[in-house]
Amino acid sequence: MKFVFATNNQHKLNEVREIVGEWAEIVSLSDIDCHDDIPETSDTLEGNALQKARYIKEHYGWDCFADDTGLEVEALNNAPGVYSARYAGPGHDSEANMRKLLAEMEGKENRKARFRTVIALLVDGKEYIFEGIVQGTIIREKRGNGGFGYDPIFQPDGFTETFAEMGEEAKNRVSHRARAVRRLIDFLSTYVPSV
């Protein structure tokens, strides 16, 4: 099977290819010569994922899937959520986002958070949604050099390491994206294409 993963994020692409393995061929937006700035204007993860997948289907004709991921922090009313990638404002990077988050968590005892990934799949003219969640804690200072995004300050429940300390293989066994991708694969492995 061959699918377009509607992302330009090389970290996400590598992570998903690693999880999927030989089971399916995952091609990126650049592989289909898509260099468009795909809109993400929804105020929900589900809405953004669907928006991206629909855009690729409409403009390029491919069956595809897209994801959106948010870090939801309990003490901040589930912020940054859908705004996780641009939490510190446009043009800012992961470092700025983490600095802002840690500053906002200053003095807060409740450090509970969760990463949530939503995948929208468009295949044979139908839309499907898959979700993966991992619960954890926002630690007080960065640890680890691996991963990306908020990984150095997120410690998943049941582990003593942050995502950034775990290494790719270990993270890909338990991450929110891995859980959502596994649900996608479970669905596709029993899917019968319409004729």
C-alpha positions as a printed NumPy array, in Angstrom:
array([[  0.   ,   0.   ,   0.   ],
       [  1.113,   3.55 ,  -0.682],
       [ -0.068,   6.666,   1.103],
       [  0.835,  10.321,   1.206],
       [  1.508,  11.576,   4.714],
       [  0.549,  15.248,   4.493],
       [  3.497,  16.721,   6.375],
       [  6.666,  18.675,   5.73 ],
       [  7.977,  17.826,   9.195],
       [ 10.912,  15.459,   8.621],
       [ 10.891,  14.351,  12.288],
       [  7.238,  13.273,  12.048],
       [  7.839,  11.593,   8.69 ],
       [ 10.796,   9.582,  10.01 ],
       [  8.863,   8.621,  13.137],
       [  5.846,   7.373,  11.164],
       [  8.006,   5.503,   8.624],
       [  9.808,   3.824,  11.532],
       [  6.501,   2.764,  13.125],
       [  4.957,   1.562,   9.837],
       [  8.121,  -0.3  ,   8.741],
       [  7.806,  -2.391,   5.568],
       [  4.047,  -2.658,   5.87 ],
       [  3.298,   0.327,   3.616],
       [  5.134,   2.947,   1.599],
       [  4.749,   6.396,   3.121],
       [  5.526,   9.295,   0.799],
       [  5.901,  12.909,   1.851],
       [  4.486,  16.099,   0.376],
       [  7.795,  16.853,  -1.337],
       [  7.703,  13.342,  -2.89 ],
       [  4.497,  14.337,  -4.713],
       [  5.959,  17.78 ,  -5.511],
       [  3.611,  19.588,  -3.134],
       [  5.251,  22.694,  -1.721],
       [  2.006,  24.489,  -0.883],
       [  1.434,  26.218,   2.415],
       [ -1.503,  24.027,   3.477],
       [ -3.93 ,  25.914,   5.707],
       [ -4.379,  24.844,   9.328],
       [ -7.042,  27.235,  10.557],
       [ -9.21 ,  24.986,  12.709],
       [ -9.347,  25.382,  16.48 ],
       [ -9.251,  21.6  ,  16.996],
       [ -6.666,  18.924,  16.234],
       [ -9.309,  16.899,  14.373],
       [-10.232,  19.904,  12.23 ],
       [ -6.631,  20.639,  11.253],
       [ -5.881,  17.007,  10.389],
       [ -8.988,  16.796,   8.183],
       [ -8.217,  20.157,   6.56 ],
       [ -4.732,  18.993,   5.511],
       [ -5.876,  15.577,   4.25 ],
       [ -8.774,  17.078,   2.277],
       [ -6.445,  19.634,   0.695],
       [ -4.11 ,  16.917,  -0.639],
       [ -6.993,  14.793,  -1.934],
       [ -8.633,  17.799,  -3.597],
       [ -5.493,  19.297,  -5.178],
       [ -3.356,  16.205,  -5.844],
       [ -5.825,  13.306,  -5.976],
       [ -3.972,  11.042,  -3.544],
       [ -5.44 ,   8.888,  -0.787],
       [ -3.636,  10.284,   2.199],
       [ -3.503,  10.861,   5.904],
       [ -2.582,  13.892,   7.951],
       [ -2.041,  14.434,  11.631],
       [ -2.141,  17.191,  14.151],
       [ -0.636,  16.907,  17.589],
       [ -1.025,  18.995,  20.683],
       [  0.443,  19.08 ,  24.159],
       [ -2.415,  19.596,  26.605],
       [ -1.391,  20.814,  30.068],
       [ -4.036,  20.412,  32.766],
       [ -3.012,  23.448,  34.851],
       [ -3.15 ,  25.669,  31.738],
       [ -6.7  ,  24.629,  30.743],
       [ -5.242,  22.214,  28.165],
       [ -3.039,  24.872,  26.522],
       [ -1.057,  25.005,  24.317],
       [ -3.183,  22.302,  22.617],
       [ -3.87 ,  23.01 ,  18.962],
       [ -1.428,  25.964,  19.156],
       [  1.509,  23.855,  20.403],
       [  3.751,  24.431,  17.358],
       [  3.344,  28.22 ,  17.477],
       [  2.821,  28.702,  21.221],
       [  5.521,  31.378,  21.53 ],
       [  4.198,  33.178,  18.449],
       [  4.833,  33.013,  14.694],
       [  8.418,  32.395,  13.674],
       [  9.356,  30.878,  17.025],
       [ 10.875,  27.456,  17.5  ],
       [ 10.692,  24.589,  19.997],
       [ 13.148,  26.272,  22.355],
       [ 10.984,  29.402,  22.583],
       [  7.846,  27.283,  23.015],
       [  9.43 ,  25.308,  25.872],
       [ 10.692,  28.483,  27.567],
       [  7.217,  29.995,  27.459],
       [  5.583,  26.812,  28.773],
       [  8.051,  26.42 ,  31.649],
       [  7.571,  30.094,  32.572],
       [  3.788,  29.647,  32.636],
       [  4.164,  26.523,  34.805],
       [  6.33 ,  28.386,  37.352],
       [  4.982,  27.729,  40.866],
       [  2.292,  25.286,  39.711],
       [  2.119,  22.013,  41.635],
       [ -0.143,  20.251,  39.125],
       [  2.259,  19.228,  36.345],
       [ -0.067,  16.726,  34.607],
       [ -0.112,  16.849,  30.819],
       [ -0.869,  14.688,  27.837],
       [  0.254,  14.52 ,  24.247],
       [ -2.608,  13.882,  21.834],
       [ -2.264,  12.996,  18.147],
       [ -5.221,  12.891,  15.788],
       [ -4.828,  11.276,  12.355],
       [ -7.336,  11.889,   9.566],
       [ -7.343,   9.28 ,   6.804],
       [ -8.986,   9.832,   3.42 ],
       [ -9.35 ,   6.656,   1.4  ],
       [-11.89 ,   5.683,  -1.284],
       [-13.804,   8.904,  -0.721],
       [-14.357,   8.233,   2.992],
       [-12.883,   9.945,   6.064],
       [-11.7  ,   8.211,   9.223],
       [-10.247,   9.592,  12.465],
       [ -7.736,   7.855,  14.773],
       [ -6.44 ,   9.171,  18.078],
       [ -3.441,   8.398,  20.259],
       [ -2.899,   9.788,  23.76 ],
       [ -0.031,   9.468,  26.211],
       [ -0.331,  10.855,  29.746],
       [  2.642,  12.349,  31.519],
       [  4.184,  15.209,  33.466],
       [  5.843,  18.51 ,  32.589],
       [  9.189,  18.438,  34.374],
       [ 10.833,  21.602,  35.696],
       [ 13.838,  21.748,  33.354],
       [ 14.859,  20.231,  30.043],
       [ 16.464,  16.779,  29.932],
       [ 17.771,  14.89 ,  26.919],
       [ 18.846,  15.72 ,  23.375],
       [ 16.656,  13.389,  21.316],
       [ 13.184,  13.793,  19.923],
       [ 11.746,  17.162,  18.949],
       [  9.2  ,  19.736,  20.055],
       [  8.391,  19.518,  23.76 ],
       [ 10.085,  16.101,  24.214],
       [ 12.825,  17.374,  26.611],
       [ 10.232,  18.559,  29.181],
       [  7.638,  15.762,  28.868],
       [  8.022,  12.626,  30.99 ],
       [  5.461,   9.937,  30.114],
       [  3.719,   8.159,  32.994],
       [  5.482,   4.979,  34.072],
       [  8.919,   6.171,  32.919],
       [ 11.794,   7.995,  34.592],
       [ 13.034,   9.471,  31.305],
       [ 11.668,  12.255,  29.142],
       [ 10.786,  11.528,  25.524],
       [ 14.045,  13.281,  24.607],
       [ 16.065,  10.843,  26.755],
       [ 14.33 ,   7.639,  25.631],
       [ 15.785,   7.209,  22.159],
       [ 13.717,   6.878,  19.003],
       [ 12.984,   3.172,  19.24 ],
       [ 11.724,   3.305,  22.831],
       [  9.706,   6.465,  22.203],
       [  8.103,   4.944,  19.097],
       [  6.77 ,   2.071,  21.213],
       [  4.808,   4.322,  23.584],
       [  4.288,   7.748,  21.994],
       [  0.958,   9.37 ,  21.173],
       [  1.828,   9.315,  17.461],
       [  2.759,   5.618,  17.646],
       [ -0.59 ,   4.833,  19.27 ],
       [ -2.532,   6.752,  16.616],
       [ -0.482,   5.202,  13.779],
       [ -1.05 ,   1.695,  15.184],
       [ -4.802,   2.325,  15.153],
       [ -4.475,   3.507,  11.543],
       [ -2.501,   0.369,  10.603],
       [ -4.976,  -1.919,  12.423],
       [ -7.773,  -0.345,  10.412],
       [ -5.965,  -0.558,   7.064],
       [ -4.85 ,  -4.156,   7.643],
       [ -8.508,  -5.245,   7.583],
       [ -9.713,  -2.64 ,   5.093],
       [-11.27 ,  -3.879,   1.887],
       [-11.   ,  -1.234,  -0.879],
       [-14.241,  -0.441,  -2.677],
       [-14.277,  -1.549,  -6.299]])
